Amino acid sequence: MFLRSHRVRGLLAALIAAPVAACSSIPRVPYTAAEAAVATVPGQAPTIRYWADAPASAFAGVSRAATSQREPFTYLALSGGGGDGAYGAGVLNGWTESGRRPVFTLVSGVSTGALIAPFAFLGPAYDATLREIYTSGIASTLVQSPSPINLLIGDGLFGDQRLRDLVGRYVTPELLAEIAEEHRKGRRLLVVTTNLDSQRAVIWDMGAIAASGQPNAVALFRDVLTASASVPAVFPAMLIDAQAGNRAFQELHVDGAVATPVFTLPEAYLAQDSRVVSHRGRPNIYVIINGRIEPSFDVVENRTLAIASRTLSTVGRARARASLASTAAFARRNGIGFNLTYIDRRQPEVAAQQGFDTAYMRALFNDGYEKARSGALWETTLPRDSVLATQASLQ
């Protein structure tokens, strides 16, 4: 009886709050598409970020820095995936243990991959940090105490304070100083957010922010990471200060995975077969998918929520496979090694709300760790659907 009345009270509160929220939300400063196209972040150089769909020439600086390295070009791309980021954290720890983990020329991260990226970029010294974030229970607190009222007023179902606290706890001025030092050597750290106002992906050069020396560097670095991990409706969108000429306004940024599940290369390179690296040794791209990309069979209940959940899962896997297929084709054309790892069928799938369960994340961490430590990690082609493979074997 208490549970039922509690739900009724919650529903009534939400209904009452809805018109209040509509009246009390803070209006944003309007700006134009022309201003958005040339907007910069106050105090920062224009080159700290790029549109993901910009022409290849926009990325000349990043490309030159990458090719200036003495070692072969080695690129690590980390996908989104929420609590499934525990898999990527385990992979990095096990890769270190194997003795075969390289120093990455370039690291990119989207969503949970963005949270992993700075520590992957700085190397094995931060393996313990990744283990702590994904296996100690800290991550599970991000999705505790949902609030429908927050959802109605634009603060996301879980608010953003715990996500901000998590990012702030680990992203310190000292961490930025280390990233800045590596940036000056020519290595690059990139994070993707989605600019909802412009409906475009934004690539942030996090090393450039760290090396800027500007008073807002730490705050901006944290804001970008938080924005990239802010799943719409689950966590609130991030407002980032911007300016165009003398006009000041704020851009609305959310989860980078809204625009792309994993960022490997700018669209211009994938579409035009442009070269991004010089062949000083064989270059390699390593892609860690913090999730599943293989189709899985299940008899879906004919209910709205079940259909919606299954649809989102299907769309996500299809987008990831399409992005990976483009990257693999580009790698083949350019003589670049393509290396892929993902959560395979051996790991049981769980409902979305259980994705931050600590026991579940520990299991994923251990799976990634053991595969990497043993050397049984990388695939050089996309997986073939096992259902189709089984059918073919019977013919």
CSV table of C-alpha atoms in Angstrom, one decimal:
chain,number,residue,atom,x,y,z
A,1,MET,CA,0.0,0.0,0.0
A,2,PHE,CA,2.8,2.4,0.8
A,3,LEU,CA,4.5,1.7,-2.5
A,4,ARG,CA,1.4,2.4,-4.4
A,5,SER,CA,0.6,5.6,-2.6
A,6,HIS,CA,4.3,6.7,-2.9
A,7,ARG,CA,4.0,6.3,-6.7
A,8,VAL,CA,0.8,8.2,-6.8
A,9,ARG,CA,2.3,11.1,-4.8
A,10,GLY,CA,5.4,11.1,-7.1
A,11,LEU,CA,3.2,11.2,-10.2
A,12,LEU,CA,1.1,14.1,-8.7
A,13,ALA,CA,4.3,16.0,-7.8
A,14,ALA,CA,5.6,15.6,-11.3
A,15,LEU,CA,2.4,16.8,-12.8
A,16,ILE,CA,2.3,19.8,-10.5
A,17,ALA,CA,6.0,20.6,-11.2
A,18,ALA,CA,5.6,20.5,-15.0
A,19,PRO,CA,4.0,23.9,-15.4
A,20,VAL,CA,6.2,25.3,-12.7
A,21,ALA,CA,9.3,24.1,-14.5
A,22,ALA,CA,8.1,25.5,-17.8
A,23,CYS,CA,7.8,28.9,-16.1
A,24,SER,CA,10.9,28.8,-14.0
A,25,SER,CA,13.5,27.5,-16.4
A,26,ILE,CA,16.2,30.1,-17.1
A,27,PRO,CA,15.9,31.5,-20.6
A,28,ARG,CA,19.0,31.2,-22.7
A,29,VAL,CA,20.7,34.0,-24.7
A,30,PRO,CA,19.7,33.5,-28.3
A,31,TYR,CA,22.4,33.4,-31.0
A,32,THR,CA,22.5,32.6,-34.7
A,33,ALA,CA,23.9,29.8,-36.8
A,34,ALA,CA,26.4,32.2,-38.3
A,35,GLU,CA,27.7,33.0,-34.8
A,36,ALA,CA,27.8,29.4,-33.8
A,37,ALA,CA,30.0,28.6,-36.8
A,38,VAL,CA,32.7,31.0,-35.6
A,39,ALA,CA,32.2,30.8,-31.9
A,40,THR,CA,35.2,30.4,-29.6
A,41,VAL,CA,35.6,29.8,-25.8
A,42,PRO,CA,36.5,32.9,-23.9
A,43,GLY,CA,40.2,33.0,-23.0
A,44,GLN,CA,41.1,30.0,-25.2
A,45,ALA,CA,42.5,29.8,-28.7
A,46,PRO,CA,40.2,28.9,-31.6
A,47,THR,CA,42.2,25.7,-32.2
A,48,ILE,CA,41.2,24.0,-29.0
A,49,ARG,CA,38.2,22.5,-30.9
A,50,TYR,CA,37.0,21.5,-34.3
A,51,TRP,CA,33.7,20.5,-35.9
A,52,ALA,CA,33.9,16.7,-36.6
A,53,ASP,CA,32.6,17.3,-40.1
A,54,ALA,CA,35.1,20.1,-40.9
A,55,PRO,CA,37.3,19.8,-44.0
A,56,ALA,CA,40.5,17.9,-43.7
A,57,SER,CA,42.5,21.1,-43.7
A,58,ALA,CA,41.0,22.0,-40.3
A,59,PHE,CA,42.9,19.1,-38.7
A,60,ALA,CA,46.3,19.9,-40.2
A,61,GLY,CA,47.7,20.9,-36.9
A,62,VAL,CA,46.7,17.6,-35.2
A,63,SER,CA,48.0,15.6,-38.2
A,64,ARG,CA,51.4,17.4,-38.2
A,65,ALA,CA,51.8,16.9,-34.5
A,66,ALA,CA,51.0,13.2,-34.8
A,67,THR,CA,53.5,12.6,-37.7
A,68,SER,CA,56.3,14.5,-35.9
A,69,GLN,CA,56.7,11.6,-33.5
A,70,ARG,CA,59.8,9.3,-33.7
A,71,GLU,CA,57.8,6.2,-32.9
A,72,PRO,CA,55.2,4.7,-35.3
A,73,PHE,CA,51.7,6.4,-35.2
A,74,THR,CA,49.6,4.6,-32.6
A,75,TYR,CA,46.0,5.7,-32.1
A,76,LEU,CA,43.6,4.5,-29.3
A,77,ALA,CA,39.9,5.2,-29.7
A,78,LEU,CA,37.6,4.6,-26.7
A,79,SER,CA,33.8,4.3,-27.3
A,80,GLY,CA,30.9,5.2,-25.1
A,81,GLY,CA,29.0,2.7,-23.1
A,82,GLY,CA,28.1,3.9,-19.6
A,83,GLY,CA,29.1,1.3,-17.0
A,84,ASP,CA,30.4,-0.9,-19.7
A,85,GLY,CA,33.5,1.4,-19.6
A,86,ALA,CA,34.7,-1.1,-17.0
A,87,TYR,CA,35.6,-3.3,-19.9
A,88,GLY,CA,38.0,-0.7,-21.4
A,89,ALA,CA,39.5,0.0,-18.0
A,90,GLY,CA,40.2,-3.7,-17.6
A,91,VAL,CA,41.7,-3.9,-21.1
A,92,LEU,CA,44.2,-1.1,-20.3
A,93,ASN,CA,45.2,-2.7,-17.0
A,94,GLY,CA,45.7,-6.1,-18.6
A,95,TRP,CA,47.5,-4.6,-21.6
A,96,THR,CA,50.0,-3.1,-19.2
A,97,GLU,CA,50.4,-6.4,-17.4
A,98,SER,CA,51.1,-8.1,-20.8
A,99,GLY,CA,54.1,-5.9,-21.4
A,100,ARG,CA,52.9,-5.1,-24.9
A,101,ARG,CA,51.0,-1.8,-24.3
A,102,PRO,CA,52.4,1.0,-26.5
A,103,VAL,CA,52.7,4.7,-25.8
A,104,PHE,CA,49.8,6.2,-27.8
A,105,THR,CA,50.4,9.0,-30.2
A,106,LEU,CA,46.8,10.0,-30.1
A,107,VAL,CA,43.9,9.0,-27.8
A,108,SER,CA,40.2,9.9,-28.4
A,109,GLY,CA,37.2,9.3,-26.1
A,110,VAL,CA,33.5,9.5,-26.3
A,111,SER,CA,31.1,9.5,-23.3
A,112,THR,CA,32.5,6.9,-20.8
A,113,GLY,CA,35.4,6.7,-23.1
A,114,ALA,CA,36.1,10.4,-22.5
A,115,LEU,CA,36.3,9.7,-18.8
A,116,ILE,CA,38.9,6.9,-19.5
A,117,ALA,CA,40.8,8.8,-22.1
A,118,PRO,CA,43.0,11.2,-20.0
A,119,PHE,CA,44.2,8.3,-17.9
A,120,ALA,CA,44.8,6.1,-20.9
A,121,PHE,CA,46.8,9.0,-22.4
A,122,LEU,CA,49.0,9.3,-19.4
A,123,GLY,CA,49.8,5.6,-19.3
A,124,PRO,CA,50.2,2.8,-16.8
A,125,ALA,CA,50.8,5.1,-13.9
A,126,TYR,CA,47.0,5.7,-13.9
A,127,ASP,CA,45.8,2.1,-14.3
A,128,ALA,CA,45.0,2.0,-10.6
A,129,THR,CA,42.8,5.1,-11.0
A,130,LEU,CA,40.8,3.5,-13.7
A,131,ARG,CA,40.4,0.3,-11.6
A,132,GLU,CA,39.1,2.4,-8.8
A,133,ILE,CA,36.6,4.4,-10.8
A,134,TYR,CA,35.0,1.4,-12.4
A,135,THR,CA,35.3,-1.4,-9.7
A,136,SER,CA,35.2,0.3,-6.3
A,137,GLY,CA,31.5,1.2,-6.4
A,138,ILE,CA,32.1,4.9,-7.1
A,139,ALA,CA,30.5,4.7,-10.5
A,140,SER,CA,27.4,3.1,-9.2
A,141,THR,CA,26.6,6.2,-7.2
A,142,LEU,CA,26.0,8.1,-10.4
A,143,VAL,CA,22.7,6.5,-10.9
A,144,GLN,CA,21.3,6.4,-7.4
A,145,SER,CA,18.2,8.3,-6.2
A,146,PRO,CA,16.6,9.2,-9.5
A,147,SER,CA,14.3,12.3,-9.4
A,148,PRO,CA,11.4,12.8,-11.8
A,149,ILE,CA,11.3,16.4,-10.7
A,150,ASN,CA,14.9,16.9,-11.9
A,151,LEU,CA,13.9,15.4,-15.2
A,152,LEU,CA,11.1,17.9,-15.6
A,153,ILE,CA,13.2,21.0,-14.8
A,154,GLY,CA,16.0,20.0,-17.1
A,155,ASP,CA,18.5,18.7,-14.6
A,156,GLY,CA,18.4,15.1,-15.8
A,157,LEU,CA,16.9,12.1,-13.9
A,158,PHE,CA,20.0,11.9,-11.6
A,159,GLY,CA,21.2,15.5,-11.6
A,160,ASP,CA,24.8,16.3,-12.4
A,161,GLN,CA,26.4,16.9,-9.0
A,162,ARG,CA,27.7,13.3,-8.6
A,163,LEU,CA,29.1,13.2,-12.1
A,164,ARG,CA,30.7,16.6,-11.6
A,165,ASP,CA,32.1,15.5,-8.2
A,166,LEU,CA,33.6,12.3,-9.9
A,167,VAL,CA,35.3,14.3,-12.6
A,168,GLY,CA,36.5,17.0,-10.2
A,169,ARG,CA,37.9,14.4,-7.9
A,170,TYR,CA,40.3,12.9,-10.5
A,171,VAL,CA,40.8,15.8,-12.9
A,172,THR,CA,43.2,18.0,-10.9
A,173,PRO,CA,45.5,20.9,-11.9
A,174,GLU,CA,48.4,18.3,-11.5
A,175,LEU,CA,46.7,16.0,-14.0
A,176,LEU,CA,46.4,18.8,-16.5
A,177,ALA,CA,50.1,19.7,-16.0
A,178,GLU,CA,51.0,16.1,-17.0
A,179,ILE,CA,48.7,16.2,-20.0
A,180,ALA,CA,50.1,19.6,-21.1
A,181,GLU,CA,53.7,18.2,-20.9
A,182,GLU,CA,52.8,15.3,-23.2
A,183,HIS,CA,50.9,17.7,-25.6
A,184,ARG,CA,54.0,19.7,-26.0
A,185,LYS,CA,55.8,16.6,-27.2
A,186,GLY,CA,53.3,16.3,-30.0
A,187,ARG,CA,50.9,13.7,-28.5
A,188,ARG,CA,47.2,14.5,-28.7
A,189,LEU,CA,44.2,13.8,-26.5
A,190,LEU,CA,40.8,14.4,-28.1
A,191,VAL,CA,37.3,14.2,-26.6
A,192,VAL,CA,34.0,14.5,-28.4
A,193,THR,CA,30.8,16.2,-27.3
A,194,THR,CA,27.6,16.9,-29.2
A,195,ASN,CA,26.5,20.5,-29.7
A,196,LEU,CA,22.8,20.2,-29.6
A,197,ASP,CA,22.2,23.8,-30.8
A,198,SER,CA,24.1,23.0,-34.0
A,199,GLN,CA,23.4,19.3,-34.1
A,200,ARG,CA,27.1,18.6,-34.8
A,201,ALA,CA,29.9,16.7,-33.1
A,202,VAL,CA,32.7,18.8,-31.6
A,203,ILE,CA,36.2,17.5,-31.2
A,204,TRP,CA,38.0,19.1,-28.3
A,205,ASP,CA,41.8,19.1,-28.2
A,206,MET,CA,42.2,18.5,-24.4
A,207,GLY,CA,45.9,18.8,-24.4
A,208,ALA,CA,45.7,22.3,-25.9
A,209,ILE,CA,43.3,23.3,-23.2
A,210,ALA,CA,45.6,21.8,-20.5
A,211,ALA,CA,48.6,23.6,-22.1
A,212,SER,CA,46.8,26.9,-22.5
A,213,GLY,CA,47.8,28.3,-19.1
A,214,GLN,CA,44.5,30.1,-18.9
A,215,PRO,CA,42.6,30.5,-15.6
A,216,ASN,CA,39.6,28.6,-17.0
A,217,ALA,CA,41.6,25.6,-18.2
A,218,VAL,CA,40.8,23.2,-15.4
A,219,ALA,CA,37.1,24.2,-15.3
A,220,LEU,CA,36.8,23.9,-19.0
A,221,PHE,CA,38.6,20.6,-19.1
A,222,ARG,CA,36.2,19.2,-16.5
A,223,ASP,CA,33.1,20.7,-18.2
A,224,VAL,CA,34.0,19.0,-21.5
A,225,LEU,CA,34.5,15.6,-19.9
A,226,THR,CA,31.3,16.0,-18.0
A,227,ALA,CA,29.4,17.1,-21.2
A,228,SER,CA,30.8,14.1,-23.2
A,229,ALA,CA,29.5,11.7,-20.5
A,230,SER,CA,26.1,13.5,-20.0
A,231,VAL,CA,23.6,11.1,-21.5
A,232,PRO,CA,20.5,13.2,-22.4
A,233,ALA,CA,17.6,13.0,-19.8
A,234,VAL,CA,19.8,10.9,-17.5
A,235,PHE,CA,22.2,13.7,-16.7
A,236,PRO,CA,21.7,17.4,-17.5
A,237,ALA,CA,23.1,19.0,-20.6
A,238,MET,CA,26.2,21.2,-20.1
A,239,LEU,CA,26.2,24.9,-20.9
A,240,ILE,CA,29.6,26.0,-22.1
A,241,ASP,CA,30.5,29.7,-22.4
A,242,ALA,CA,31.2,30.9,-25.9
A,243,GLN,CA,31.5,34.1,-27.8
A,244,ALA,CA,31.4,35.4,-31.4
A,245,GLY,CA,32.9,38.9,-31.8
A,246,ASN,CA,31.5,40.9,-28.9
A,247,ARG,CA,28.5,38.6,-28.4
A,248,ALA,CA,28.6,36.3,-25.4
A,249,PHE,CA,26.3,33.3,-25.1
A,250,GLN,CA,26.3,29.6,-24.0
A,251,GLU,CA,26.3,26.5,-26.1
A,252,LEU,CA,24.4,23.4,-25.1
A,253,HIS,CA,26.5,20.2,-25.1
A,254,VAL,CA,25.7,16.6,-24.3
A,255,ASP,CA,27.0,13.1,-24.6
A,256,GLY,CA,29.4,12.7,-27.6
A,257,ALA,CA,27.8,9.3,-28.3
A,258,VAL,CA,24.7,11.1,-29.5
A,259,ALA,CA,26.7,12.1,-32.6
A,260,THR,CA,29.1,9.2,-32.9
A,261,PRO,CA,29.4,6.0,-30.8
A,262,VAL,CA,33.2,6.1,-31.2
A,263,PHE,CA,35.5,8.7,-32.8
A,264,THR,CA,38.3,7.3,-34.9
A,265,LEU,CA,38.8,9.7,-37.7
A,266,PRO,CA,37.2,13.0,-39.0
A,267,GLU,CA,34.5,12.5,-41.6
A,268,ALA,CA,36.7,14.2,-44.2
A,269,TYR,CA,39.4,11.6,-43.9
A,270,LEU,CA,37.0,8.6,-44.0
A,271,ALA,CA,35.2,10.0,-47.1
A,272,GLN,CA,38.2,11.3,-49.1
A,273,ASP,CA,40.8,8.7,-48.4
A,274,SER,CA,43.2,11.4,-47.2
A,275,ARG,CA,46.4,10.3,-45.5
A,276,VAL,CA,46.7,11.3,-41.8
A,277,VAL,CA,50.1,9.7,-41.0
A,278,SER,CA,53.5,9.2,-42.5
A,279,HIS,CA,54.7,5.7,-42.6
A,280,ARG,CA,57.5,5.7,-40.0
A,281,GLY,CA,57.0,2.1,-39.1
A,282,ARG,CA,53.6,0.6,-39.5
A,283,PRO,CA,50.9,2.8,-37.9
A,284,ASN,CA,48.1,1.2,-35.9
A,285,ILE,CA,44.6,2.1,-34.8
A,286,TYR,CA,43.3,0.4,-31.7
A,287,VAL,CA,39.6,0.6,-31.0
A,288,ILE,CA,38.1,-0.4,-27.6
A,289,ILE,CA,34.3,-0.7,-27.8
A,290,ASN,CA,32.8,-0.4,-24.4
A,291,GLY,CA,29.8,-2.4,-25.4
A,292,ARG,CA,28.4,-5.0,-27.7
A,293,ILE,CA,28.3,-4.8,-31.5
A,294,GLU,CA,27.2,-8.3,-32.4
A,295,PRO,CA,23.5,-8.8,-33.0
A,296,SER,CA,21.8,-11.0,-30.4
A,297,PHE,CA,18.5,-12.8,-30.7
A,298,ASP,CA,15.7,-12.4,-28.2
A,299,VAL,CA,12.0,-12.6,-28.4
A,300,VAL,CA,11.0,-9.1,-27.5
A,301,GLU,CA,7.9,-8.4,-25.4
A,302,ASN,CA,5.3,-6.5,-27.3
A,303,ARG,CA,5.3,-3.6,-24.8
A,304,THR,CA,6.3,0.0,-25.4
A,305,LEU,CA,9.2,0.1,-23.0
A,306,ALA,CA,10.6,-3.2,-24.2
A,307,ILE,CA,10.3,-2.2,-27.8
A,308,ALA,CA,11.9,1.2,-27.1
A,309,SER,CA,14.8,-0.4,-25.3
A,310,ARG,CA,15.4,-3.0,-28.0
A,311,THR,CA,15.2,-0.3,-30.7
A,312,LEU,CA,17.8,1.8,-29.0
A,313,SER,CA,20.1,-1.2,-28.6
A,314,THR,CA,19.7,-2.1,-32.2
A,315,VAL,CA,20.4,1.4,-33.5
A,316,GLY,CA,23.4,1.7,-31.2
A,317,ARG,CA,25.0,-1.5,-32.5
A,318,ALA,CA,24.3,-0.7,-36.1
A,319,ARG,CA,25.8,2.8,-35.8
A,320,ALA,CA,28.9,1.3,-34.1
A,321,ARG,CA,29.4,-1.3,-36.8
A,322,ALA,CA,29.0,1.3,-39.5
A,323,SER,CA,31.6,3.5,-38.0
A,324,LEU,CA,34.0,0.6,-37.5
A,325,ALA,CA,33.4,-0.6,-41.1
A,326,SER,CA,34.4,2.9,-42.4
A,327,THR,CA,37.5,3.0,-40.2
A,328,ALA,CA,38.6,-0.6,-41.2
A,329,ALA,CA,38.2,0.3,-44.9
A,330,PHE,CA,40.2,3.4,-44.5
A,331,ALA,CA,42.9,1.5,-42.6
A,332,ARG,CA,43.2,-1.1,-45.3
A,333,ARG,CA,43.5,1.6,-48.0
A,334,ASN,CA,46.3,3.4,-46.2
A,335,GLY,CA,48.3,0.4,-44.8
A,336,ILE,CA,47.3,1.1,-41.2
A,337,GLY,CA,46.8,-1.8,-38.8
A,338,PHE,CA,43.2,-2.1,-37.6
A,339,ASN,CA,42.7,-3.6,-34.2
A,340,LEU,CA,39.3,-4.0,-32.5
A,341,THR,CA,38.1,-5.3,-29.1
A,342,TYR,CA,34.6,-5.3,-27.7
A,343,ILE,CA,32.4,-7.1,-25.2
A,344,ASP,CA,31.6,-10.4,-26.7
A,345,ARG,CA,28.7,-12.9,-26.4
A,346,ARG,CA,30.3,-14.6,-23.4
A,347,GLN,CA,29.3,-11.8,-21.1
A,348,PRO,CA,25.7,-11.8,-20.1
A,349,GLU,CA,23.6,-8.8,-21.1
A,350,VAL,CA,21.8,-6.8,-18.4
A,351,ALA,CA,19.0,-4.3,-18.4
A,352,ALA,CA,20.1,-0.7,-18.8
A,353,GLN,CA,19.4,0.2,-15.1
A,354,GLN,CA,21.8,-2.6,-14.0
A,355,GLY,CA,24.6,-1.4,-16.2
A,356,PHE,CA,26.2,0.5,-13.2
A,357,ASP,CA,26.0,-2.4,-10.8
A,358,THR,CA,29.4,-2.8,-9.2
A,359,ALA,CA,29.4,-6.6,-9.5
A,360,TYR,CA,28.6,-6.4,-13.2
A,361,MET,CA,31.3,-3.8,-13.8
A,362,ARG,CA,33.9,-5.9,-11.9
A,363,ALA,CA,33.0,-8.8,-14.2
A,364,LEU,CA,33.5,-6.7,-17.3
A,365,PHE,CA,36.8,-5.3,-15.9
A,366,ASN,CA,38.1,-8.8,-15.2
A,367,ASP,CA,37.0,-10.0,-18.7
A,368,GLY,CA,38.9,-7.1,-20.4
A,369,TYR,CA,41.9,-7.6,-18.1
A,370,GLU,CA,42.3,-11.3,-18.8
A,371,LYS,CA,41.8,-11.0,-22.5
A,372,ALA,CA,44.5,-8.3,-22.7
A,373,ARG,CA,46.9,-9.9,-20.3
A,374,SER,CA,46.8,-13.2,-22.2
A,375,GLY,CA,47.1,-11.5,-25.6
A,376,ALA,CA,43.8,-12.9,-26.8
A,377,LEU,CA,42.3,-9.4,-27.3
A,378,TRP,CA,42.5,-7.9,-30.7
A,379,GLU,CA,40.5,-8.7,-33.8
A,380,THR,CA,41.5,-7.3,-37.2
A,381,THR,CA,38.1,-7.6,-38.8
A,382,LEU,CA,34.5,-6.9,-37.7
A,383,PRO,CA,32.7,-9.9,-36.3
A,384,ARG,CA,30.4,-11.8,-38.5
A,385,ASP,CA,27.0,-12.4,-37.1
A,386,SER,CA,27.1,-15.9,-35.5
A,387,VAL,CA,23.5,-16.6,-36.6
A,388,LEU,CA,24.5,-16.0,-40.3
A,389,ALA,CA,27.7,-18.0,-39.8
A,390,THR,CA,25.7,-20.9,-38.4
A,391,GLN,CA,23.2,-20.8,-41.3
A,392,ALA,CA,26.1,-20.7,-43.8
A,393,SER,CA,27.7,-23.8,-42.2
A,394,LEU,CA,24.5,-25.7,-42.6
A,395,GLN,CA,24.2,-25.0,-46.3
